[in-house]
Coordinates of C-alpha atoms in Angstrom, one line a residue:
N48 CA 0.0 0.0 0.0
Y49 CA 1.8 3.1 -1.2
L50 CA -1.1 5.5 -0.4
R51 CA -2.2 7.2 2.8
A52 CA -5.6 6.4 4.4
D53 CA -7.4 8.8 2.1
G54 CA -6.4 6.6 -0.9
V55 CA -5.0 9.6 -2.7
T56 CA -1.9 11.0 -1.0
P57 CA 1.3 9.1 -1.5
L58 CA 3.0 7.7 1.6
S59 CA 6.0 9.9 2.6
P60 CA 9.5 8.3 2.5
R61 CA 10.1 10.4 5.7
P62 CA 7.3 11.0 8.2
L63 CA 5.3 14.2 8.0
A64 CA 4.3 14.6 11.7
Y65 CA 6.6 15.0 14.7
Q66 CA 6.4 15.4 18.4
I67 CA 9.2 17.4 20.0
L68 CA 10.3 15.6 23.2
P69 CA 11.9 17.4 26.2
T70 CA 15.0 15.2 26.1
D71 CA 18.4 16.9 26.8
P72 CA 18.9 18.0 24.1
P73 CA 15.4 18.0 22.6
T74 CA 14.6 15.3 20.0
M75 CA 12.0 14.9 17.2
Q76 CA 9.7 11.9 17.5
P77 CA 8.2 11.0 14.1
M78 CA 4.8 9.5 13.7
T79 CA 4.1 6.7 11.3
S80 CA 1.9 7.7 8.3
G81 CA -1.8 7.1 8.9
R82 CA -2.2 5.5 12.3
G83 CA 0.6 7.5 14.1
E84 CA -0.7 10.8 12.7
T85 CA -4.3 10.1 13.8
N86 CA -3.1 9.1 17.3
M87 CA -1.2 12.3 17.5
L88 CA -4.2 14.4 16.6
K89 CA -6.3 12.4 19.2
K90 CA -3.6 13.2 21.8
I91 CA -3.6 16.9 20.9
L92 CA -7.4 17.1 21.3
R93 CA -7.5 15.0 24.5
E94 CA -5.0 17.1 26.3
N95 CA -5.7 20.7 25.0
E96 CA -8.6 23.1 24.7
L97 CA -6.9 25.3 22.2
V98 CA -4.7 24.2 19.3
L99 CA -2.4 26.8 17.5
L100 CA -1.6 26.1 13.9
G101 CA 1.4 28.3 12.9
E102 CA 1.4 29.0 9.1
H103 CA 3.2 31.0 6.5
H104 CA 0.6 33.4 5.1
D105 CA 2.1 33.5 1.6
Q106 CA 2.4 29.8 1.2
G107 CA -0.6 28.1 -0.2
I108 CA 0.6 24.7 0.8
D109 CA 0.3 25.8 4.5
Q110 CA -3.4 26.7 4.1
E111 CA -4.0 23.4 2.3
L112 CA -2.3 21.5 5.2
A113 CA -4.3 23.6 7.7
L114 CA -7.5 22.6 6.0
R115 CA -6.6 18.9 6.1
L116 CA -5.7 19.0 9.8
V117 CA -8.7 21.0 10.8
R118 CA -11.0 18.7 8.9
E119 CA -9.4 15.6 10.6
L120 CA -9.7 17.3 14.0
R121 CA -13.3 18.1 13.4
G122 CA -13.9 14.4 12.6
L123 CA -12.5 13.6 16.1
H124 CA -14.3 16.4 18.0
Y125 CA -17.5 17.7 16.5
N126 CA -17.7 20.9 18.6
L127 CA -14.7 22.6 17.0
A128 CA -14.3 26.3 16.1
L129 CA -11.7 27.9 13.8
G130 CA -10.1 31.1 15.0
L131 CA -8.6 33.4 12.4
E132 CA -5.7 35.9 12.7
M133 CA -6.6 37.2 9.3
V134 CA -9.9 38.8 10.5
Q135 CA -10.1 41.6 12.9
L136 CA -12.4 41.6 15.9
Q137 CA -14.8 44.2 14.6
F138 CA -15.7 41.9 11.7
Q139 CA -17.1 39.0 13.7
P140 CA -20.7 39.7 12.3
A141 CA -19.4 39.1 8.8
L142 CA -18.1 35.7 9.8
D143 CA -21.3 34.8 11.5
R144 CA -23.3 35.9 8.4
Y145 CA -21.1 33.7 6.2
I146 CA -21.5 30.6 8.3
S147 CA -25.2 31.0 8.8
R148 CA -25.6 31.2 5.0
E149 CA -27.5 34.5 5.2
V150 CA -26.3 35.0 1.7
A151 CA -27.3 31.8 0.0
D152 CA -25.2 31.9 -3.2
L153 CA -21.7 30.8 -2.5
A154 CA -19.9 33.2 -4.9
A155 CA -22.0 36.1 -3.6
A156 CA -21.3 35.1 0.0
D157 CA -17.5 34.9 -0.7
E158 CA -17.6 38.4 -2.2
D159 CA -19.6 39.7 0.8
L160 CA -17.1 38.2 3.2
R161 CA -14.2 39.7 1.4
R162 CA -15.8 43.1 1.2
S163 CA -17.3 43.1 4.8
T164 CA -14.0 42.1 6.4
E165 CA -12.2 44.8 4.3
W166 CA -9.7 41.9 3.5
D167 CA -7.8 43.7 0.7
D168 CA -7.1 46.7 2.9
R169 CA -6.4 45.0 6.2
W170 CA -4.8 41.7 5.3
P171 CA -2.0 41.7 2.7
F172 CA -2.1 38.0 1.7
P173 CA -4.4 36.4 -0.9
F174 CA -8.0 35.9 0.0
E175 CA -8.1 33.0 -2.5
N176 CA -5.6 31.0 -0.4
Y177 CA -8.1 30.8 2.5
L178 CA -11.3 30.2 0.4
P179 CA -11.1 26.4 0.7
L180 CA -11.0 26.7 4.5
F181 CA -13.9 29.1 4.4
H182 CA -15.9 26.9 2.1
W183 CA -15.4 23.9 4.3
A184 CA -16.3 25.8 7.4
R185 CA -19.5 27.1 5.8
Q186 CA -20.5 23.6 4.5
A187 CA -19.7 22.0 7.9
R188 CA -21.2 24.8 10.0
V189 CA -18.0 25.3 11.9
P190 CA -17.9 28.6 13.8
L191 CA -15.3 31.1 12.5
V192 CA -13.9 33.4 15.2
A193 CA -12.2 36.8 14.4
A194 CA -9.0 37.0 16.5
N195 CA -6.9 40.0 15.3
T196 CA -6.5 43.5 16.7
D197 CA -8.5 46.1 14.9
S198 CA -6.2 48.3 12.7
E199 CA -7.4 51.5 14.4
A200 CA -6.3 50.3 17.8
Q201 CA -3.1 48.9 16.4
L202 CA -2.2 52.2 14.8
K203 CA -2.7 54.0 18.1
V204 CA -0.3 51.8 19.8
Q205 CA 2.2 52.0 17.0
L206 CA 2.1 55.8 17.3
S207 CA 1.8 56.3 21.1
G208 CA 2.4 53.0 22.8
F209 CA -0.2 51.5 25.2
E210 CA -1.1 55.0 26.5
G211 CA -3.0 55.3 23.2
L212 CA -5.6 52.8 24.4
R213 CA -8.0 53.9 27.1
G214 CA -11.0 52.6 29.0
A215 CA -13.3 50.2 27.1
E216 CA -11.1 50.1 24.1
R217 CA -8.2 48.8 26.1
Q218 CA -10.5 46.4 27.9
R219 CA -11.5 45.0 24.6
Y220 CA -8.0 43.8 23.8
V221 CA -6.4 43.5 27.2
P222 CA -8.9 42.7 29.9
D223 CA -6.3 41.2 32.2
V224 CA -4.1 44.3 32.5
L225 CA -2.2 43.1 35.6
G226 CA -1.4 39.7 34.1
F227 CA -0.5 41.3 30.9
L228 CA 2.0 43.6 32.6
N229 CA 3.5 40.9 34.8
Y230 CA 3.9 38.6 31.9
T231 CA 6.5 40.8 30.3
N232 CA 8.7 40.5 33.4
Q233 CA 9.0 36.7 33.0
P234 CA 12.7 35.7 32.3
G235 CA 11.5 33.4 29.5
F236 CA 9.6 36.2 27.8
K237 CA 12.5 38.6 28.0
M238 CA 14.7 36.0 26.2
Y239 CA 11.8 35.5 23.7
A240 CA 11.5 39.2 23.1
D241 CA 15.3 39.5 22.5
R242 CA 15.5 36.5 20.2
V243 CA 12.1 36.6 18.4
I244 CA 10.5 40.0 18.5
R245 CA 13.7 41.9 18.1
R246 CA 14.6 39.9 15.0
S247 CA 11.1 40.5 13.7
F248 CA 11.6 44.2 14.1
E249 CA 14.9 44.0 12.2
Y250 CA 13.3 42.1 9.4
H251 CA 10.4 44.5 9.0
N252 CA 12.8 47.5 9.3
E253 CA 15.0 46.1 6.5
T254 CA 12.0 45.7 4.2
G255 CA 11.0 49.4 4.7
V256 CA 7.4 48.7 5.8
L257 CA 8.0 50.5 9.1
G258 CA 8.9 53.8 7.5
P259 CA 11.9 56.0 8.3
S260 CA 13.5 55.8 11.8
P261 CA 11.0 53.4 13.4
D262 CA 10.9 53.1 17.2
P263 CA 11.6 49.5 18.3
N264 CA 9.7 50.2 21.6
L265 CA 6.6 51.0 19.7
F266 CA 7.0 48.0 17.4
F267 CA 7.3 45.9 20.6
A268 CA 4.2 47.4 22.1
A269 CA 2.2 46.7 18.9
R270 CA 3.5 43.2 18.6
V271 CA 2.6 42.1 22.1
L272 CA -0.8 43.7 21.8
W273 CA -1.3 41.6 18.7
D274 CA -0.4 38.4 20.5
E275 CA -2.5 39.3 23.6
T276 CA -5.5 40.1 21.4
M277 CA -5.4 36.7 19.7
A278 CA -4.9 34.8 23.0
N279 CA -7.8 36.7 24.6
A280 CA -10.1 36.3 21.6
A281 CA -9.6 32.5 21.7
T282 CA -9.9 32.0 25.5
K283 CA -12.9 34.4 25.8
W284 CA -14.8 32.6 23.0
L285 CA -14.1 29.3 24.7
E286 CA -15.4 30.6 28.0
E287 CA -18.6 31.5 26.2
H288 CA -18.8 28.1 24.5
P289 CA -17.6 25.6 27.1
R290 CA -18.4 22.5 25.0
H291 CA -16.1 23.6 22.2
K292 CA -12.5 23.4 21.5
M293 CA -10.7 25.7 19.0
V294 CA -8.1 25.6 16.4
L295 CA -6.5 29.1 15.9
L296 CA -4.8 29.7 12.6
A297 CA -2.0 32.3 13.0
G298 CA 1.3 33.2 11.6
S299 CA 4.2 31.0 12.6
D300 CA 6.0 33.9 14.1
H301 CA 3.2 34.2 16.7
V302 CA 3.3 30.5 17.5
K303 CA 7.0 29.4 17.6
Y304 CA 8.9 29.3 20.9
G305 CA 5.8 29.5 23.0
Y306 CA 5.8 33.1 24.4
G307 CA 3.7 34.6 21.6
I308 CA 0.1 33.4 21.7
Q309 CA 0.6 30.1 23.6
A310 CA 1.8 31.1 27.0
R311 CA -0.6 34.1 27.0
A312 CA -3.6 31.9 26.3
E313 CA -2.5 29.5 29.0
R314 CA -2.3 32.4 31.5
L315 CA -5.7 33.8 30.4
G316 CA -7.4 30.5 30.4
T317 CA -6.0 29.4 33.7
D318 CA -6.0 32.6 35.8
Y319 CA -8.4 35.1 34.2
Y320 CA -11.2 33.0 32.6
N321 CA -10.7 30.1 35.0
L322 CA -11.0 27.4 32.3
R323 CA -9.1 24.9 34.3
R324 CA -9.0 21.2 33.6
R325 CA -8.7 18.6 36.3
D326 CA -5.0 19.2 36.5
G327 CA -5.7 22.9 37.3
K328 CA -4.4 24.3 34.0
F329 CA -5.8 25.5 30.7
R330 CA -3.8 23.6 28.1
V331 CA -2.7 24.9 24.7
A332 CA -0.8 23.0 22.0
S333 CA 1.3 24.5 19.3
V334 CA 1.7 22.9 15.8
L335 CA 4.1 24.5 13.3
L336 CA 3.3 23.9 9.6
N337 CA 6.3 23.4 7.3
P338 CA 8.9 25.2 9.5
T339 CA 12.3 26.1 8.0
A340 CA 15.7 26.1 9.7
E341 CA 16.0 29.9 9.0
E342 CA 12.9 30.8 10.9
S343 CA 14.0 28.6 13.8
Y344 CA 17.1 30.8 14.1
S345 CA 19.3 27.9 13.3
Y346 CA 22.9 28.6 12.1
I347 CA 22.9 25.4 10.1
R348 CA 20.4 23.6 7.8
R349 CA 18.8 21.7 10.7
L350 CA 15.8 23.0 12.7
R351 CA 16.7 24.5 16.0
L352 CA 14.4 23.1 18.7
G353 CA 14.9 25.5 21.6
L354 CA 16.3 28.9 22.3
G355 CA 17.8 28.6 25.8
Q356 CA 21.2 27.3 26.7
G357 CA 22.7 26.6 30.1
A358 CA 20.8 28.3 32.9
R359 CA 18.4 29.8 30.4
K360 CA 17.2 26.4 29.5
S361 CA 15.1 26.3 32.6
Y362 CA 12.6 28.8 31.2
S363 CA 13.1 28.2 27.5
R364 CA 10.2 26.7 25.5
F365 CA 10.5 24.5 22.4
L366 CA 10.1 25.6 18.8
A367 CA 6.7 24.0 19.0
D368 CA 5.0 21.0 20.7
Y369 CA 4.4 19.4 17.3
I370 CA 5.6 19.9 13.7
W371 CA 3.8 18.9 10.5
F372 CA 5.0 18.9 6.9
S373 CA 3.0 18.9 3.7
T374 CA 5.6 16.8 1.9
S375 CA 8.5 14.7 2.9
P376 CA 11.1 17.0 4.6
R377 CA 14.7 17.1 3.7
V378 CA 16.7 14.7 5.9
N379 CA 19.2 17.5 6.8
L380 CA 16.3 19.6 8.1
L381 CA 15.4 17.1 10.8
T382 CA 17.2 17.4 14.2
R383 CA 17.9 14.4 16.4
M384 CA 15.2 12.2 14.9
L385 CA 14.1 9.0 16.7
N386 CA 12.5 5.9 15.2
P387 CA 8.9 6.3 14.1
R388 CA 6.1 5.4 16.4
D389 CA 2.4 4.6 16.0
A390 CA 1.5 7.0 18.9
P391 CA 3.1 10.1 20.5
Y392 CA 4.6 9.8 24.0
D393 CA 2.6 10.8 27.1
I394 CA 5.2 13.2 28.4
P395 CA 4.5 13.0 32.2
E396 CA 5.0 9.2 32.0
F397 CA 8.1 9.4 29.8
N398 CA 10.8 9.2 32.5
P399 CA 13.4 10.4 33.1
I400 CA 12.2 13.3 30.8
P401 CA 10.4 16.1 32.7
S402 CA 7.3 17.7 31.4
R403 CA 7.8 20.6 28.9
P404 CA 8.4 23.9 30.7
R405 CA 5.5 26.2 31.4
L406 CA 5.6 29.8 32.7
D407 CA 6.7 28.5 36.2
E408 CA 8.3 25.2 35.3
G409 CA 11.6 24.0 33.8
W410 CA 14.4 21.5 34.2
N411 CA 18.0 21.8 35.2
N412 CA 20.0 19.0 33.7
G413 CA 23.0 21.0 32.5
P414 CA 23.7 22.7 29.2
T415 CA 21.8 21.8 26.0
I416 CA 23.5 21.6 22.6
Y417 CA 21.7 23.1 19.7

């Protein structure tokens, strides 16, 4: 049998799905095609209320892979919603209208959605890339949830910092002000800001999109507002719909290394909205789609799986919890790969490896080599 379970997709000579394990140094645990991948999706849903899919907005293969994964996740858990970084909060009524089929004709509904979300003015990537996702959600009646900061508020912060947001407007994006402020003092976040947000500023500055003499502090303020808004949009919606789980589709830069959306959603879900599971925590999984060595900040062709070294390892987070490729990855991209399994490891039972670090957890087993 040289085809996957769908009878169409060829089996990959190297696995497509990987779990990152907290060994020292971290390792990649590949899943066998078919059974192993399905068991990994089951584990992700069983252990988490929110699943982050980190995509590349300009790569159509990422949206195709996202559709495949969301469709499979919906098959495992009917009450599933799809959150969208691409749509700003103010346009939630447009998404509701689209899913409710208020406009019956599909082509007319697509055009209404594009116009009503002001897609061409507010999101610089092709609307057509996301249409298969929207069509599937409409057909399956899967709720679509707007997750991004409104441009008007984002511009105020870019020009004036957080002082530009006041009262109800600030509450709309940052309801947990104290938690939001304390979060930036976490040692792990400070490392993340230096390694991830600073590099993002440098990249955008080099492209010229920030204009002449941009202020890195204002860029930082706008970036963390963006992440906080998406984390809050997801957790707030889940509080209002307790029987649902959510997949949030967002840029890989907001998902990788944990301190963008993931840890913020864990904080909000656990401490602010009190969406605690039996273990006392709100769990969030991160899945990177088609990651590259360059975006992992690796100095070689292989993926870098963590940022911290030495003492910093105690509060470092992984590149992601899971990685998924559309096609067989290059062998020199894979880092410390183990033999394929039919099911992912249950980390708490995988001795002597400790559980992956959260905001207040870590391990201290000496330096890690990356």
